[in-house]
């Protein structure tokens, strides 16, 4: 009897891969961004945490305006402002324990500062006196990453290594909406899920990759949806609601710390300033859109909540602003001093031991500098 | 006098032994890559390691080279010493952004605060009948990237010693394994394997006085064969095995060329923009007044690596080397 003659009676045994899957907890994100401020959930939020978030938001906003001003004075080569996105930056820094690691992107200077980095050291890359102005181990902040999404696999590897060593460490990696199109985003999420690495990915979806809007970046219903294909939960959160971002990240961090594996969090926010001081945002978006987002400002949202509930008064607001001014004045003063650079640093850290070839080039530069010095004295 | 039991061993066995010894000596050494675990690598270089050290230290990763190297960066940041395998030369290209933008620069970027002791094993080169993307010689790309060491063994003993040195290095090392030589046998003492001198020393494989063949990796045995064949012409060729392309051993190379007065660089990768141009320039700068002839190159053609049925026309062979040696103006001496 041929197979054709068996038709109807023929019932092949399904291969093992065809067994019905029993999926774990639903991975799909909510349809709308999760919010806390202005909702019933706000009543459960810790007042001390809200006040701390508020102080950091006010300080962060002032940091952004001060750094932007420094670009106009030529003190910074470039500054990608995170004005409008401070809730994400601050929540990312405050949600982590001291032993945890933060992996920032180039727009995340503020997250590094909120984590405790010296504001001047955090700006070294953008001033141009060196690539990284701080020891990453000191506050467990990886170097600000300029290539897109390439820091994500680093975060996965570090979290994986920590777990192998038996350390209770979580890595939180920041990336923008544009960065989710990069191959490294895919590979990082895939490795993280396969290894169940204790890592949290926070996508700050600020609407534009320089000028390209989200609709031209992805056809996915949301960036949080991308988590599902990797087998990790995706969360969608209002990126201007500091309490909501903090809560969602705290849950993701706790989940990772408990061995539950990675989470992808998409925070929907908006970049109020242009991409950097070198960008003209009027070419790709209208004022009306920006104004809509200004009305949803992270500081206003939190200030409203706190004052409504009697957790903040005029004195408290003034105190936060004064502290921010003090920080800005200090930053201004220190950034107005010319950095002292040693040209011989060019060769100091290429290898543990310079190669013979580098030693020759080092000698050449040393001779040039000596000749310059002699010329100056003549 | 101690007698040493020299036994025939393959380069692949020496590499396996080096990995095992490094992992035994240092618990922070981790091996990772596609197929390195249960299978033991497609060339069996990691054979048995997963069984011996467990999956946490010998990890079959997802099939993604950027992810393999990118996660290795994070592991190195946390104090591990990852040894990653790229399986085949051309498969390493997706990892180039991680290599060039992060691996090579992290020490420099952080002023020495964050060195990355990663060893990147890349089986490279042709001559094994591999189809497209399985035979590239990609050393010029690595050499052109500051912050990387680039080494390649040509003997069983060096395969062991160089790999131990690479893993022990506090800097990233691109460890190019001439896959054509994986099964080449050599007498070697597996009981007392020797480490080599620090990375960066070339070695004279054959002493001679007529001309210097400067070469490395898979072309070393070819040059040694050419040198033997050349004796029938009355030529006594010196063969220098570079072992390390970065750092480059100018001293050993220049000393040899000053002795012989003639130099020929031999490698598989293309000549335009290839390692030979750099080497010829360095030799000329140091030995100009000792040279009896221009420094010549015998290299692969400047073509994408050819299909296997044509590769014998592309790879530098004994005849092409001897023809080039003949062009080193012998009439000046004879």
XYZ file of C-alpha atoms in Angstrom:
712
model
C 0.000 0.000 0.000
C 1.396 3.392 -0.947
C 1.129 6.497 1.156
C -1.488 7.818 -1.277
C -3.624 4.734 -0.741
C -3.410 5.226 3.034
C -4.936 8.713 2.828
C -7.432 9.299 5.555
C -6.118 6.491 7.671
C -2.552 7.839 7.784
C -1.864 9.676 11.053
C 1.842 10.365 11.464
C 3.176 10.746 14.991
C 3.993 14.401 15.560
C 7.716 15.020 16.171
C 8.523 16.005 19.768
C 8.962 19.654 18.824
C 5.244 19.763 18.016
C 4.059 19.126 21.548
C 1.817 21.961 22.753
C 3.772 24.537 24.749
C 2.829 25.542 28.232
C 3.836 29.171 28.323
C 4.965 30.724 31.563
C 3.662 34.092 32.749
C 2.257 36.171 29.908
C 5.051 38.111 28.274
C 3.015 40.666 26.329
C 3.156 44.240 27.565
C 0.096 46.322 28.418
C -1.623 48.196 25.610
C -1.018 51.584 27.248
C 2.005 52.823 29.205
C 1.786 52.101 32.914
C 1.288 55.205 35.086
C 1.407 55.934 38.794
C 1.171 59.711 39.168
C -2.390 60.950 39.044
C -3.770 57.435 39.482
C -4.848 55.361 42.485
C -1.467 53.610 42.381
C 0.172 56.843 43.591
C -1.252 56.321 47.065
C 0.990 53.266 47.482
C 4.170 55.084 46.466
C 6.719 55.729 49.204
C 6.690 59.492 50.020
C 10.419 59.502 50.794
C 11.164 57.971 47.419
C 8.910 60.460 45.632
C 10.633 63.373 47.343
C 14.028 61.987 46.455
C 12.979 61.518 42.824
C 11.708 65.086 42.795
C 14.958 66.553 44.100
C 16.935 64.548 41.537
C 14.605 65.587 38.699
C 15.006 69.271 39.535
C 18.764 68.851 39.803
C 18.815 66.858 36.574
C 16.885 69.488 34.650
C 19.292 72.154 35.867
C 22.206 69.944 34.886
C 20.789 69.670 31.371
C 20.290 73.411 30.970
C 23.725 74.158 32.411
C 25.471 71.654 30.143
C 23.607 73.024 27.133
C 24.735 76.525 28.077
C 28.316 75.275 28.311
C 28.157 74.117 24.665
C 27.220 77.668 23.650
C 30.274 78.947 25.511
C 32.482 76.433 23.746
C 33.222 74.568 26.974
C 31.652 71.346 25.736
C 32.236 69.974 22.237
C 28.705 68.610 22.170
C 25.885 67.831 24.593
C 23.003 65.473 23.881
C 20.411 66.863 26.277
C 18.062 64.599 28.179
C 15.626 67.410 28.996
C 12.172 65.846 29.131
C 13.669 62.421 29.818
C 14.957 63.110 33.334
C 12.463 60.715 34.919
C 14.044 57.771 33.086
C 17.590 58.903 33.866
C 16.944 59.457 37.544
C 14.843 56.336 38.086
C 17.491 54.198 36.370
C 20.152 55.508 38.740
C 18.085 55.340 41.922
C 16.667 51.875 41.380
C 20.070 50.208 41.561
C 21.921 48.997 44.629
C 25.500 50.094 45.081
C 26.842 46.751 43.839
C 24.778 46.868 40.633
C 26.052 48.180 37.303
C 24.692 50.870 35.016
C 25.438 50.777 31.266
C 24.646 54.195 29.839
C 24.356 55.381 26.275
C 25.785 58.742 25.159
C 22.639 60.663 26.207
C 22.734 59.303 29.737
C 25.289 61.540 31.458
C 22.541 62.495 33.854
C 21.916 58.903 34.923
C 25.632 58.602 35.697
C 25.554 61.816 37.738
C 22.421 60.731 39.593
C 24.292 57.541 40.455
C 26.938 59.629 42.174
C 29.518 60.431 39.538
C 31.310 63.764 39.698
C 29.406 65.970 37.180
C 32.654 67.227 35.659
C 34.147 63.753 35.277
C 30.902 62.593 33.681
C 31.331 65.310 31.027
C 34.912 64.466 30.104
C 33.909 62.637 26.928
C 31.696 65.505 25.806
C 34.275 68.161 26.675
C 36.860 66.252 24.679
C 39.736 66.018 27.140
C 39.551 62.235 27.288
C 37.144 59.454 26.298
C 36.108 58.454 29.802
C 36.764 60.716 32.750
C 36.075 58.249 35.517
C 37.045 54.802 36.731
C 34.024 52.653 35.778
C 34.536 50.431 38.830
C 34.211 53.299 41.303
C 30.465 53.795 40.916
C 29.901 50.770 38.691
C 29.018 52.865 35.667
C 30.345 51.623 32.315
C 31.855 54.229 29.982
C 29.261 56.337 28.153
C 28.761 54.384 24.945
C 28.695 56.232 21.627
C 28.112 53.359 19.161
C 24.457 52.367 19.383
C 23.397 49.339 21.446
C 26.906 47.886 21.633
C 26.898 48.355 25.424
C 23.938 45.981 25.770
C 25.910 42.738 25.289
C 28.471 44.125 27.759
C 25.735 44.435 30.359
C 24.624 40.873 29.641
C 28.168 39.534 29.923
C 28.818 41.368 33.164
C 25.553 40.227 34.725
C 26.257 36.672 33.583
C 29.790 36.768 35.008
C 28.527 38.124 38.319
C 26.048 35.306 38.587
C 28.718 32.726 37.731
C 30.787 34.149 40.588
C 27.790 33.888 42.907
C 27.410 37.647 43.279
C 24.023 39.222 43.775
C 24.482 41.846 41.056
C 22.076 43.240 38.459
C 23.063 45.185 35.335
C 20.779 47.875 33.942
C 21.420 48.925 30.358
C 20.041 52.052 28.715
C 19.318 52.342 25.011
C 17.285 54.634 22.786
C 14.482 53.804 20.372
C 16.869 53.990 17.402
C 19.250 51.589 19.121
C 16.610 48.863 19.115
C 17.112 48.524 15.350
C 20.771 47.594 15.771
C 21.922 43.990 15.581
C 23.598 44.219 18.981
C 20.197 44.915 20.567
C 18.915 41.622 19.205
C 21.996 39.638 20.169
C 22.086 41.103 23.671
C 18.433 40.314 24.375
C 18.792 36.836 22.957
C 21.911 36.035 25.010
C 20.311 37.500 28.128
C 17.187 35.386 27.780
C 19.024 32.162 26.912
C 21.422 32.654 29.833
C 18.670 34.019 32.121
C 21.135 36.771 32.953
C 20.196 39.243 35.707
C 19.935 42.238 33.399
C 17.293 44.875 32.738
C 17.070 46.717 29.424
C 15.530 50.174 29.552
C 14.577 51.631 26.185
C 14.038 55.364 26.401
C 11.708 55.870 23.485
C 11.975 59.617 23.005
C 10.265 59.609 19.608
C 13.235 60.235 17.322
C 16.546 58.714 16.309
C 18.079 62.131 15.542
C 15.345 62.992 12.990
C 13.791 59.619 12.134
C 10.466 59.082 13.936
C 9.534 55.802 15.605
C 7.116 54.864 12.812
C 10.071 54.668 10.416
C 12.145 52.780 12.975
C 9.869 49.838 13.653
C 6.579 48.276 12.652
C 6.171 46.601 16.048
C 3.077 47.597 18.102
C 5.509 48.835 20.768
C 9.192 48.393 21.465
C 8.245 46.450 24.590
C 6.603 43.875 22.300
C 10.060 42.928 21.062
C 10.680 41.143 24.361
C 8.162 38.409 23.591
C 10.173 36.855 20.781
C 13.157 36.448 23.072
C 11.128 34.826 25.819
C 11.322 37.642 28.334
C 8.655 39.935 29.736
C 8.146 43.334 28.123
C 6.835 46.299 30.117
C 5.499 49.564 28.752
C 5.715 52.561 31.066
C 5.102 56.312 30.985
C 8.670 57.586 30.754
C 7.730 60.994 32.157
C 6.234 59.498 35.302
C 9.248 59.062 37.576
C 7.271 57.006 40.096
C 6.037 54.633 37.395
C 9.480 54.202 35.793
C 11.011 53.573 39.203
C 8.339 51.049 40.142
C 8.539 49.108 36.872
C 12.335 49.080 36.972
C 12.317 48.046 40.631
C 10.109 45.085 39.793
C 12.354 44.134 36.868
C 15.485 44.454 39.011
C 13.951 42.350 41.775
C 12.865 39.761 39.209
C 16.407 39.595 37.813
C 17.996 39.473 41.261
C 15.754 36.578 42.227
C 16.993 34.577 39.235
C 13.980 35.306 37.026
C 16.064 36.552 34.107
C 15.933 39.706 32.017
C 13.133 42.193 31.353
C 12.742 44.694 28.537
C 11.202 47.963 29.691
C 10.082 50.589 27.190
C 9.642 54.045 28.663
C 7.634 56.311 26.387
C 9.055 59.804 26.723
C 10.089 62.771 24.591
C 13.261 64.636 23.813
C 12.303 68.275 24.360
C 15.621 69.649 23.066
C 17.166 68.825 19.709
C 19.304 65.675 19.328
C 22.356 67.729 20.278
C 23.229 71.415 20.120
C 24.360 70.731 16.515
C 20.886 69.573 15.398
C 17.967 71.642 14.060
C 14.836 69.883 15.339
C 12.463 72.257 13.527
C 13.260 70.413 10.299
C 11.492 67.255 11.413
C 8.887 68.173 14.062
C 6.426 70.936 14.803
C 6.114 73.194 17.862
C 2.613 71.894 18.628
C 3.952 68.404 19.218
C 6.696 69.673 21.506
C 4.169 71.750 23.455
C 1.970 68.677 24.025
C 4.910 66.992 25.653
C 5.898 70.066 27.639
C 2.442 69.846 29.202
C 3.355 66.313 30.280
C 6.630 67.393 31.876
C 8.136 64.925 34.364
C 8.884 67.596 36.980
C 5.398 69.145 36.769
C 3.754 65.716 37.041
C 5.631 64.813 40.190
C 5.442 68.298 41.711
C 1.677 68.255 41.256
C 1.362 64.861 42.932
C 3.555 65.866 45.861
C 1.869 69.211 46.502
C -1.624 67.704 46.138
C -0.795 65.224 48.831
C 0.841 67.788 51.053
C 4.258 66.158 50.699
C 5.834 69.271 49.223
C 5.341 72.989 49.830
C 6.847 76.201 48.510
C 9.813 75.844 50.850
C 10.474 72.334 49.620
C 10.341 73.441 45.998
C 12.702 76.313 46.732
C 15.095 74.030 48.573
C 15.247 71.657 45.575
C 15.847 74.553 43.199
C 18.517 76.064 45.446
C 20.358 72.755 45.624
C 20.189 72.529 41.827
C 21.542 76.077 41.489
C 24.441 75.275 43.795
C 25.287 72.233 41.670
C 25.026 74.307 38.464
C 27.246 77.093 39.841
C 29.870 74.575 40.885
C 29.686 72.839 37.510
C 29.983 76.171 35.672
C 32.964 77.248 37.701
C 34.853 74.001 37.342
C 34.043 73.637 33.651
C 35.354 77.137 33.004
C 38.805 76.073 34.093
C 40.919 74.800 31.231
C 41.732 71.122 31.652
C 45.444 70.380 31.975
C 46.366 67.714 29.456
C 49.542 65.682 29.167
C 50.218 64.773 25.513
C 52.266 61.765 26.655
C 48.974 60.264 27.854
C 48.399 59.410 24.192
C 50.686 56.421 24.596
C 50.137 55.578 28.247
C 47.241 53.165 27.996
C 47.163 51.573 24.553
C 48.628 48.349 25.974
C 49.713 47.242 29.426
C 53.257 47.551 28.050
C 53.806 49.815 25.047
C 54.990 47.971 21.941
C 58.475 48.832 20.630
C 56.721 50.672 17.793
C 54.775 52.846 20.245
C 57.934 53.551 22.237
C 59.525 54.961 19.061
C 56.510 57.189 18.445
C 56.492 58.238 22.074
C 60.128 59.314 21.739
C 59.255 61.321 18.645
C 56.495 63.217 20.427
C 58.689 63.790 23.457
C 61.350 65.307 21.203
C 58.751 67.502 19.501
C 57.477 68.716 22.854
C 61.018 69.450 24.038
C 61.675 71.440 20.866
C 58.433 73.371 21.397
C 59.459 74.083 24.948
C 62.870 75.282 23.819
C 61.260 77.479 21.176
C 59.008 79.000 23.791
C 62.002 79.890 25.951
C 64.029 81.365 23.119
C 71.302 15.362 31.189
C 67.570 14.965 31.281
C 65.930 12.942 28.603
C 62.668 14.358 27.338
C 60.023 12.124 25.866
C 59.312 13.769 22.541
C 56.196 12.395 20.899
C 54.405 13.371 17.728
C 51.496 15.705 18.467
C 49.252 17.870 16.336
C 48.833 21.612 16.634
C 45.170 21.071 17.540
C 46.206 18.829 20.443
C 48.691 21.407 21.663
C 46.009 24.102 21.569
C 43.618 21.897 23.544
C 46.335 21.249 26.070
C 47.050 24.967 26.353
C 43.378 25.703 27.019
C 43.138 22.939 29.601
C 46.322 24.027 31.389
C 45.215 27.673 31.393
C 41.798 26.742 32.798
C 43.360 24.559 35.459
C 45.828 27.240 36.482
C 43.327 30.095 36.541
C 39.659 29.661 37.477
C 38.762 32.940 35.792
C 39.539 31.527 32.326
C 36.298 30.805 30.461
C 35.956 29.296 26.990
C 32.969 30.344 24.907
C 31.719 30.208 21.362
C 29.511 28.349 18.947
C 29.911 24.530 19.228
C 32.824 24.683 21.683
C 31.006 22.644 24.335
C 29.485 19.254 23.641
C 30.923 19.032 20.132
C 34.378 20.204 21.187
C 34.574 22.738 18.365
C 34.339 22.007 14.661
C 38.131 21.520 14.698
C 37.957 19.697 18.082
C 40.281 22.229 19.697
C 38.004 22.451 22.750
C 37.464 18.689 22.832
C 36.713 17.364 26.312
C 36.891 20.737 28.052
C 33.148 21.055 28.716
C 33.155 17.638 30.337
C 36.138 18.503 32.464
C 35.253 22.060 33.481
C 31.475 22.187 33.116
C 29.131 24.266 31.015
C 29.629 27.378 33.133
C 33.250 27.578 32.024
C 32.994 26.086 28.544
C 29.865 27.587 27.093
C 28.021 26.852 23.878
C 26.689 30.296 23.006
C 23.906 31.313 20.654
C 25.122 31.613 17.084
C 26.042 35.300 17.062
C 29.616 36.521 16.843
C 28.943 40.102 17.951
C 27.055 38.685 20.919
C 29.853 36.256 21.740
C 32.496 38.960 21.785
C 30.160 41.602 23.252
C 29.219 39.448 26.221
C 32.888 38.492 26.626
C 33.601 42.212 27.073
C 31.163 42.357 29.980
C 32.594 39.178 31.475
C 36.104 40.609 31.264
C 34.830 43.816 32.922
C 33.797 41.651 35.847
C 37.176 39.975 36.193
C 36.945 36.897 33.988
C 39.373 35.955 31.221
C 37.196 34.870 28.301
C 38.688 32.866 25.446
C 36.262 33.148 22.563
C 36.236 31.078 19.393
C 35.154 32.561 16.077
C 34.965 29.174 14.311
C 36.073 30.463 10.882
C 37.927 33.618 9.779
C 35.070 35.200 7.828
C 32.553 34.406 10.573
C 34.375 36.897 12.792
C 33.303 39.878 10.695
C 29.968 40.467 12.501
C 32.039 40.884 15.674
C 34.248 43.592 14.197
C 32.326 46.480 15.729
C 32.728 45.005 19.208
C 36.379 44.277 18.464
C 37.294 47.651 17.042
C 34.957 49.951 18.963
C 35.305 48.328 22.380
C 37.738 45.418 22.810
C 40.691 47.257 21.310
C 39.945 50.577 23.040
C 38.615 49.894 26.500
C 41.983 50.114 28.261
C 42.844 53.328 26.458
C 39.379 54.845 26.861
C 39.407 54.298 30.613
C 43.068 55.287 31.125
C 43.982 51.791 32.140
C 41.119 51.358 34.623
C 39.347 48.723 32.548
C 41.723 46.414 30.672
C 40.088 43.588 28.727
C 42.055 40.323 28.905
C 40.175 38.577 26.102
C 41.702 35.998 23.764
C 39.956 35.777 20.409
C 40.747 32.524 18.643
C 40.270 32.787 14.892
C 40.954 29.743 12.711
C 42.215 31.436 9.526
C 43.672 30.933 6.082
C 43.141 28.559 3.195
C 44.409 25.310 1.864
C 41.782 23.051 3.403
C 39.342 23.034 0.509
C 36.830 25.180 2.329
C 33.966 26.853 0.482
C 33.448 30.616 0.434
C 33.949 32.427 3.782
C 35.994 29.554 5.234
C 39.502 30.487 4.101
C 40.078 34.231 4.557
C 43.307 35.677 5.859
C 42.043 38.635 7.831
C 45.213 39.581 9.708
C 45.581 42.993 8.042
C 42.295 44.171 9.577
C 43.458 43.176 13.038
C 46.930 44.629 12.543
C 45.393 47.958 11.568
C 43.543 48.208 14.880
C 45.561 49.760 17.734
C 45.045 48.085 21.090
C 45.087 44.504 19.834
C 47.913 42.033 19.904
C 47.954 39.758 16.870
C 49.803 36.443 17.025
C 49.894 33.309 14.916
C 51.790 30.087 15.595
C 53.420 27.917 12.956
C 54.629 25.007 15.092
C 53.069 22.689 17.640
C 55.271 24.015 20.428
C 54.471 27.642 19.593
C 50.761 26.870 19.401
C 50.907 25.824 23.036
C 53.242 28.542 24.227
C 51.632 31.412 22.359
C 48.127 30.463 23.445
C 49.210 30.309 27.084
C 50.872 33.705 26.679
C 47.777 35.117 24.965
C 45.447 33.970 27.732
C 47.828 35.293 30.382
C 48.061 38.683 28.658
C 46.187 41.551 30.278
C 45.424 42.903 26.823
C 43.157 41.510 24.113
C 44.942 39.112 21.785
C 43.705 38.034 18.374
C 45.025 34.497 18.182
C 45.103 33.438 14.546
C 45.167 29.671 14.150
C 46.387 28.491 10.759
C 43.703 25.891 10.233
C 45.761 24.203 7.506
C 48.285 23.330 10.210
C 45.813 21.967 12.799
C 46.732 18.402 11.880
C 50.418 19.006 11.217
C 52.490 16.874 13.553
C 55.636 17.753 15.314
C 57.712 16.097 17.992
C 56.693 17.802 21.185
C 56.854 16.972 24.831
C 53.282 16.984 26.080
C 54.459 16.193 29.609
C 56.418 19.385 29.953
C 54.992 21.876 27.489
C 57.036 25.053 27.404
C 55.733 28.549 27.364
C 57.319 30.930 24.885
C 59.009 34.241 25.505
C 56.706 37.219 25.852
C 54.477 37.910 22.854
C 56.333 39.918 20.241
C 59.435 37.852 19.488
C 60.145 36.443 16.061
C 62.329 33.372 15.643
C 64.788 32.280 12.990
C 63.485 28.892 11.876
C 66.315 28.226 9.468
C 69.621 30.024 9.327
C 70.969 31.033 5.915
C 73.096 33.692 4.246
C 71.678 34.286 0.733
C 68.324 35.938 1.526
C 65.728 36.207 4.285
C 62.210 34.862 3.881
C 59.987 36.765 6.336
C 56.791 34.848 6.999
C 54.311 33.592 9.583
C 51.568 31.068 10.262
C 50.562 28.767 7.413
C 53.334 30.028 5.110
C 56.167 29.025 7.456
C 56.278 25.338 6.386
C 55.997 26.428 2.741
C 58.975 28.749 3.142
C 60.997 26.044 4.912
C 60.249 23.699 2.036
C 61.255 26.383 -0.452
C 64.489 26.946 1.457
C 65.334 23.247 1.255
C 64.541 23.185 -2.470
C 66.653 26.309 -2.994
C 69.818 24.556 -1.860
C 69.961 22.773 -5.229
C 70.323 26.236 -6.789
C 73.119 27.031 -4.393
C 70.930 29.427 -2.382
C 71.071 29.308 1.372
C 67.854 30.943 2.587
C 67.126 32.170 6.093
C 63.528 31.793 7.268
C 62.161 34.132 9.936
C 58.875 33.137 11.566
C 57.300 36.322 12.921
C 54.899 34.575 15.342
C 53.642 38.012 16.390
C 52.373 40.597 13.914
C 51.583 43.078 16.699
C 53.935 43.881 18.328
C 56.364 43.487 15.461
C 59.893 42.248 16.121
C 61.866 44.761 14.076
C 65.088 43.710 15.759
C 65.133 40.054 14.723
C 63.909 40.822 11.215
C 66.343 43.681 10.600
C 69.290 41.714 12.011
C 68.530 38.880 9.622
C 68.158 41.114 6.571
C 71.386 42.957 7.404
C 73.136 39.586 7.389
C 71.663 38.407 4.106
C 71.109 41.688 2.243
C 67.950 40.421 0.606
C 64.412 39.994 1.820
C 61.191 38.437 0.630
C 57.919 38.603 2.568
C 55.593 35.625 2.148
C 51.957 35.430 3.260
C 48.590 34.157 2.093
C 46.572 37.340 2.413
C 46.488 39.788 -0.490
C 49.482 42.027 -1.086
C 47.746 45.388 -1.625
C 47.152 46.864 1.819
C 48.366 43.590 3.277
C 50.897 42.847 6.015
C 53.740 42.512 3.462
C 53.621 46.186 2.540
C 54.070 47.218 6.153
C 56.841 44.683 6.700
C 58.674 45.668 3.504
C 58.525 49.327 4.512
C 59.866 48.601 7.983
C 62.706 46.486 6.553
C 63.575 49.170 3.999
C 63.622 51.902 6.642
C 66.019 49.937 8.821
C 68.171 48.088 6.299
C 68.306 50.293 3.177
C 72.088 50.471 3.076
C 72.401 46.725 3.548
C 69.957 45.798 0.823
C 71.209 44.365 -2.473
C 67.700 44.319 -3.924
C 64.268 45.747 -3.285
C 62.221 43.899 -0.691
C 59.814 41.673 -2.592
C 56.473 40.146 -1.628
C 54.917 36.824 -2.492
C 51.325 36.974 -1.340
C 47.864 35.829 -2.239
C 46.344 37.608 -5.231
C 44.262 40.736 -4.579
C 41.027 38.857 -5.056
C 38.256 37.619 -2.791
C 39.399 34.208 -1.565
C 38.874 31.855 -4.517
C 36.732 28.710 -4.626
C 38.578 25.625 -3.348
C 39.200 24.105 -6.784
C 41.233 27.174 -7.715
C 42.922 27.959 -4.408
C 46.209 26.243 -5.320
C 46.744 28.954 -7.948
C 46.196 31.648 -5.350
C 48.200 30.416 -2.383
C 51.915 31.197 -2.325
C 53.706 27.936 -3.157
C 57.305 26.814 -3.327
C 57.720 27.624 -7.044
C 56.376 31.140 -6.742
C 58.639 31.748 -3.763
C 61.696 30.407 -5.598
C 60.915 32.544 -8.664
C 60.776 35.606 -6.436
C 64.007 34.641 -4.748
C 65.521 34.450 -8.244
C 64.366 38.004 -8.894
C 66.362 39.259 -5.917
C 69.166 40.097 -8.408
C 71.441 37.185 -7.892
C 73.811 38.279 -10.616
C 75.213 40.802 -8.108
C 76.746 37.943 -6.160
C 77.229 35.100 -8.591
